[in-house]
Amino acid sequence: MLRRLAASTAAAVLVVTGWNVPAHADALPPVPPQAVPIGDVTGYPRQNTLPVWPDNPDDASIPIGVIPYDEIAPKLNALQRTSKRVSARLAGRSAVGHDLYVVTVTAPESRAEAQRQERWKRLIEDEPVRARTDRQLLRDYKTPLFVNANIHGNEWEGTDAALRVIEEYATSSDPAVERLLRRNRLVFNVTANPDGRIAGTRANGNGYDLNRDLTIVSQPETNLIRELAVGVKPIITLDLHGYVSPTLLHPSTPPHNVNNEYDLFIKHALPNALGIEQGLKDLGYAETQSARIPFRDDEPGVWDDFPPIYVPSFSLLQSSIPYTIEAPLNPRGNLTPEERVRRSGINTDVHEVAIKKSLDYIQEHRNQLIFDQAEVYRRGWAGEPLRDVPDGYVPGWGPEDDYRTEFPRSYVIPAGDRQHSAVAAARLVDLLIGSGGRVRQAERPFRAGGRSYPAGSYIVDLHQPKRGIVNSLLEPGADITDRVSDLYAGPAGWSQGLTWGATVDTLWKELPRVRSEQVRDGVVRGGYPAGRVDYRLDVQDAADLRAVNDLLDAGARVHRLADGSVVVPWSAGAERLVRAAVKEHRVSFERAPRRWSGTLLDEVVVGYVGGVEARDTLADTGFEARAVTPATLAGTLTGDVDVLLVAGTLNPATLTAENRAALDAFLARGGGVVGLDTAGPAFSNAAGLLGVTAHAGPGLASGVVNVVNRGGPVTAGAIPHSFVAQPVWFTGLGAGVTVEQSYAADPLLAGWWAPAPDGTGGQAQAAGQAAIVRGTTAAGNDVVLIGTDPVWRLHAKGLQSQLGRALFWAS
């Protein structure tokens, strides 16, 4: 097997100082194009004067020899002034407020022509059989190409290649270019990560790798990419990266996402990759005389397209033919200025070749590409099973490539008492619709699958055009442990249907027969009981935690019950605060038990050791949070900190005397501790807190796991599934340690979890062992250790309530 190539550089947080943000910073981005009524569609060009950013001599692009961020808007403004083929818009803002530019290059269109193009685009998805036999459509439809550039900030050259192509096609008088723009729309996300481009970091300004966020959509930049992937409906998608030598060209090795119509992808993806490879050879550089095409050149698992979190894997589920293009020459590091410029110049040429060769492929195979994109949608509407792709279908296709799933007939996301969390259900519906799926809502009560459902329940008919992405988000997933021995990256299982906190029922053979209407978003109203009654809130979602923290911040008397729920005793003031919490967070209070007993809560201040995921999960759940590091304990772990969240390394033995004294003082006054992953139990043991032995699976072990909830303040009422990205479990539990959650007898439901070569760290060792434990030390410190992953990339939102309940208990 070839050695797996590691991703370059770790994510880093961007700190921006001294920026003069243009006055438009509070303007809202435009409505997503897929939501625009046909009658509101205007012609091309659609030109806008982009605000210009001040000169920044510290832009990390400058030493590389590529365009600085502040020169992009002036260049696009100049091109719009001189060419009617270029339309640029401010399409959103980055994590720290930089403008995101989307550029469309095409021949001018009247309003009527643009509306006809929009009708055809929708027809291909809505009525694929009719669309692909429409002679006028086949002759005049402008096939879209989408170029996503610079998603990793310190992989710059995709932006420069995009601008080069935009400028050439804007100004060329070549009849071939004029003909190409009459038959195509080229859509460019010019710099998908301006924060990272300026700072020279892989991550955006919030510290996230954006190319891991497509089905989580936690970042504004990813929201735009998803909008474009769904709304543009590109025939081909190019995601421009660096640096892998020789140039890497997707298609990828197995595992393949089990929901893909892979026969319709690989028949085009492989020959176009070969065409790009030839174009690279034709450049004449010694460094571009070969390419690495993982499907052709690598062993399974080396560079996969399995999880839908990447731009290409998400786009493939949108019926596009996507590519990761990794330019070959790293311009970073200890190089002369001349060598940096030479390398970035070659990389820019490589990306330009990828764009132009893909356009050539679209022209040469236009009708077949339209037919096959429509065929994906047709199969979805018809509910046909995935195809059995025979060995040798394309050179190299074999049994190792056979990844398929069975589609159920429908899913139901219940309303009413059977729904674990109405807020989570609405959030899941938003994710499905935002990802291109279609969801309906029942207007009346109904029965299906032997169960009764109230009006308002959501119905997901899997006979729909983008069933692949919908099912990928909702189905449990597949255990691929025995199929691959290596993975490029996790997660190997995801299932927002099981890990986002909502109840989702699978109907294998049945579509509910009830009057329903298609919805555009998830709706939840929340409520509270009438009359002078005490209010109970069962904390099962981040929204519930935000509501509790708002109540505490407003001075409400909030009591935590033994099962982790909270009660607010009635008063006129409490009723006003509860009503405000319901309006703000859409949560639902119920009448408290007649004789309840609980612990009075105070506002909780959390000091956390860890990265951006811990920071942002605390923000999502409404806790007042303070970053703590081993070097700053003396100044940050002060008397108002109630709980220490250990989500990163904190070794008491390595602290300075001053910082160790601050930690000792915190523990001496009874401060609580919540520890995550391996860092939490390591700190607990070093500090002499809970007596446990922690074990960890392999670093790439990840997925959806079956768990058994024992009840108690952390897991009472919790969902029966969890998420792991390197599972951790606990044995050797000391006196007074209580198990709140354990791994089931068959832990892994979906994902990859193999033992280490010596046989340790596997599922068999974790089966039945503790996943969440709690206890109180002799000094009075309440401690919770969590071996699952409630903060990983903000992914498993259904676990956030468990973390929040642990923080309340430990406080």
Coordinates of C-alpha atoms in Angstrom, one line a residue, residues 413-622:
I413 CA -39.5 12.9 12.0
P414 CA -42.3 12.8 14.6
A415 CA -44.0 15.7 16.2
G416 CA -45.4 15.5 19.7
D417 CA -44.5 13.3 22.6
R418 CA -42.6 10.7 20.5
Q419 CA -40.1 13.4 19.5
H420 CA -37.0 13.5 21.7
S421 CA -36.4 17.1 20.9
A422 CA -38.6 19.4 18.8
V423 CA -35.8 21.9 18.5
A424 CA -33.4 19.2 17.2
A425 CA -36.0 18.0 14.8
A426 CA -36.5 21.5 13.3
R427 CA -32.7 21.9 13.0
L428 CA -32.4 18.5 11.2
V429 CA -35.1 19.5 8.8
D430 CA -33.2 22.8 8.1
L431 CA -30.1 20.7 7.3
L432 CA -32.0 18.4 4.9
I433 CA -33.6 21.3 3.0
G434 CA -30.4 23.4 3.0
S435 CA -28.6 20.4 1.5
G436 CA -31.0 20.1 -1.4
G437 CA -33.5 17.7 0.1
R438 CA -37.3 17.8 0.1
V439 CA -39.4 17.5 3.3
R440 CA -43.1 17.6 3.7
Q441 CA -45.2 18.2 6.9
A442 CA -48.4 16.3 7.6
E443 CA -51.5 18.3 7.9
R444 CA -53.4 15.7 9.9
P445 CA -52.7 12.8 12.3
F446 CA -51.8 9.5 10.6
R447 CA -50.6 6.0 11.1
A448 CA -47.6 4.4 9.5
G449 CA -45.3 1.5 10.3
G450 CA -47.6 0.5 13.1
R451 CA -47.3 3.8 14.9
S452 CA -49.5 6.8 15.3
Y453 CA -48.2 10.3 14.4
P454 CA -49.7 13.7 15.2
A455 CA -50.2 16.4 12.6
G456 CA -47.1 18.5 12.1
S457 CA -44.8 15.4 11.8
Y458 CA -42.3 15.7 9.0
I459 CA -42.3 13.2 6.2
V460 CA -39.2 12.6 4.1
D461 CA -40.2 10.7 0.9
L462 CA -37.0 9.0 -0.4
H463 CA -38.5 9.1 -3.9
Q464 CA -36.9 12.5 -4.5
P465 CA -34.1 13.7 -6.8
K466 CA -31.4 14.2 -4.3
R467 CA -32.1 11.1 -2.2
G468 CA -28.4 10.4 -2.0
I469 CA -27.6 13.4 0.3
V470 CA -30.8 13.0 2.2
N471 CA -30.2 9.3 3.0
S472 CA -26.6 10.0 3.7
L473 CA -27.6 12.3 6.5
L474 CA -30.4 10.2 7.9
E475 CA -29.4 6.6 7.6
P476 CA -27.3 5.0 10.4
G477 CA -24.4 4.3 8.0
A478 CA -22.2 1.3 7.4
D479 CA -19.5 -0.5 9.4
I480 CA -16.5 -0.6 7.1
T481 CA -14.0 -1.9 9.6
D482 CA -13.5 -5.1 7.7
R483 CA -13.3 -3.4 4.3
V484 CA -10.4 -1.0 4.6
S485 CA -7.3 -1.1 6.7
D486 CA -6.6 2.6 6.3
L487 CA -8.5 5.9 6.1
Y488 CA -7.5 9.3 4.8
A489 CA -9.5 11.0 7.6
G490 CA -12.6 10.6 9.7
P491 CA -15.3 10.4 10.4
A492 CA -16.1 7.0 9.0
G493 CA -19.7 7.3 10.2
W494 CA -21.9 10.3 10.8
S495 CA -25.7 10.0 10.7
Q496 CA -27.2 13.3 11.7
G497 CA -30.4 11.3 11.9
L498 CA -29.0 9.5 15.0
T499 CA -26.6 12.0 16.5
W500 CA -28.3 15.4 16.2
G501 CA -30.8 14.7 19.0
A502 CA -34.0 14.2 17.0
T503 CA -36.1 11.1 16.8
V504 CA -36.2 9.8 13.2
D505 CA -38.2 6.7 12.2
T506 CA -37.4 4.6 9.2
L507 CA -40.2 3.2 7.1
W508 CA -38.7 0.6 4.8
K509 CA -41.7 -0.2 2.6
E510 CA -44.2 2.5 3.4
L511 CA -44.9 6.2 2.5
P512 CA -47.4 7.7 4.9
R513 CA -50.8 8.3 3.2
V514 CA -51.8 11.7 4.6
R515 CA -52.3 15.2 3.2
S516 CA -49.0 17.1 3.5
E517 CA -47.3 20.2 2.2
Q518 CA -43.7 20.8 1.3
V519 CA -41.9 23.0 3.8
R520 CA -39.0 25.4 3.3
D521 CA -37.6 25.1 6.8
G522 CA -38.1 23.4 10.2
V523 CA -40.5 25.1 12.5
V524 CA -40.8 24.8 16.3
R525 CA -42.7 27.2 18.6
G526 CA -42.1 25.9 22.1
G527 CA -44.5 26.6 25.0
Y528 CA -45.2 26.5 28.7
P529 CA -48.1 25.5 30.8
A530 CA -50.8 28.1 31.8
G531 CA -51.6 29.0 35.3
R532 CA -49.6 29.4 38.5
V533 CA -47.6 26.3 38.2
D534 CA -43.9 25.5 38.5
Y535 CA -42.1 25.1 35.1
R536 CA -40.0 22.0 34.3
L537 CA -37.6 21.9 31.4
D538 CA -36.1 18.6 30.3
V539 CA -32.6 19.6 29.1
Q540 CA -32.1 17.5 25.9
D541 CA -30.7 20.1 23.5
A542 CA -28.3 23.0 23.2
A543 CA -31.3 25.3 22.9
D544 CA -32.5 24.0 26.3
L545 CA -29.1 24.8 27.8
R546 CA -29.2 28.3 26.3
A547 CA -32.6 28.9 27.8
V548 CA -31.4 27.8 31.3
N549 CA -28.3 30.0 31.1
D550 CA -30.4 32.9 30.0
L551 CA -32.8 32.4 32.9
L552 CA -29.8 32.2 35.3
D553 CA -28.3 35.3 33.8
A554 CA -31.7 37.1 34.3
G555 CA -31.8 36.2 37.9
A556 CA -34.4 33.5 37.8
R557 CA -34.4 30.8 40.6
V558 CA -33.5 27.6 38.7
H559 CA -33.3 24.3 40.5
R560 CA -31.6 21.2 39.0
L561 CA -33.4 18.0 39.7
A562 CA -31.7 14.6 40.2
D563 CA -32.5 13.6 36.7
G564 CA -30.8 16.6 35.2
S565 CA -33.9 18.5 34.3
V566 CA -34.5 21.9 35.8
V567 CA -37.5 23.6 37.5
V568 CA -38.3 27.3 37.8
P569 CA -40.8 27.9 40.6
W570 CA -43.7 30.1 39.6
S571 CA -43.8 33.8 40.2
A572 CA -45.0 36.6 38.1
G573 CA -41.4 37.5 37.3
A574 CA -40.5 33.9 36.6
E575 CA -43.4 33.6 34.2
R576 CA -42.1 36.6 32.3
L577 CA -38.6 35.2 32.1
V578 CA -39.9 31.7 31.0
R579 CA -42.1 33.3 28.3
A580 CA -39.0 35.2 27.0
A581 CA -37.0 32.0 27.0
V582 CA -39.6 30.2 25.0
K583 CA -39.9 33.1 22.5
E584 CA -36.1 33.3 22.1
H585 CA -35.1 29.6 22.1
R586 CA -38.4 27.8 21.1
V587 CA -38.1 25.4 24.0
S588 CA -41.0 23.7 25.8
F589 CA -41.6 23.7 29.5
E590 CA -44.1 21.4 31.2
R591 CA -45.8 21.4 34.5
A592 CA -43.3 20.4 37.2
P593 CA -44.0 17.4 39.4
R594 CA -46.2 18.1 42.5
R595 CA -43.5 17.4 45.0
W596 CA -40.2 18.2 43.4
S597 CA -36.8 18.6 45.1
G598 CA -33.7 20.1 43.5
T599 CA -30.5 22.0 43.9
L600 CA -30.5 25.7 43.4
L601 CA -28.3 26.7 40.5
D602 CA -26.2 29.8 40.1
E603 CA -24.7 31.3 37.0
V604 CA -22.0 28.9 35.8
V605 CA -18.6 30.1 34.7
V606 CA -16.6 27.6 32.8
G607 CA -12.8 27.7 32.4
Y608 CA -11.8 25.5 29.5
V609 CA -8.5 24.0 28.4
G610 CA -8.9 23.1 24.7
G611 CA -9.3 24.4 21.2
V612 CA -11.9 26.2 19.2
E613 CA -14.4 23.3 19.3
A614 CA -14.6 23.4 23.1
R615 CA -14.9 27.2 22.9
D616 CA -17.7 27.2 20.4
T617 CA -19.6 24.3 21.9
L618 CA -19.7 26.3 25.2
A619 CA -20.9 29.3 23.2
D620 CA -23.6 27.3 21.4
T621 CA -24.9 26.1 24.8
G622 CA -24.9 29.6 26.4

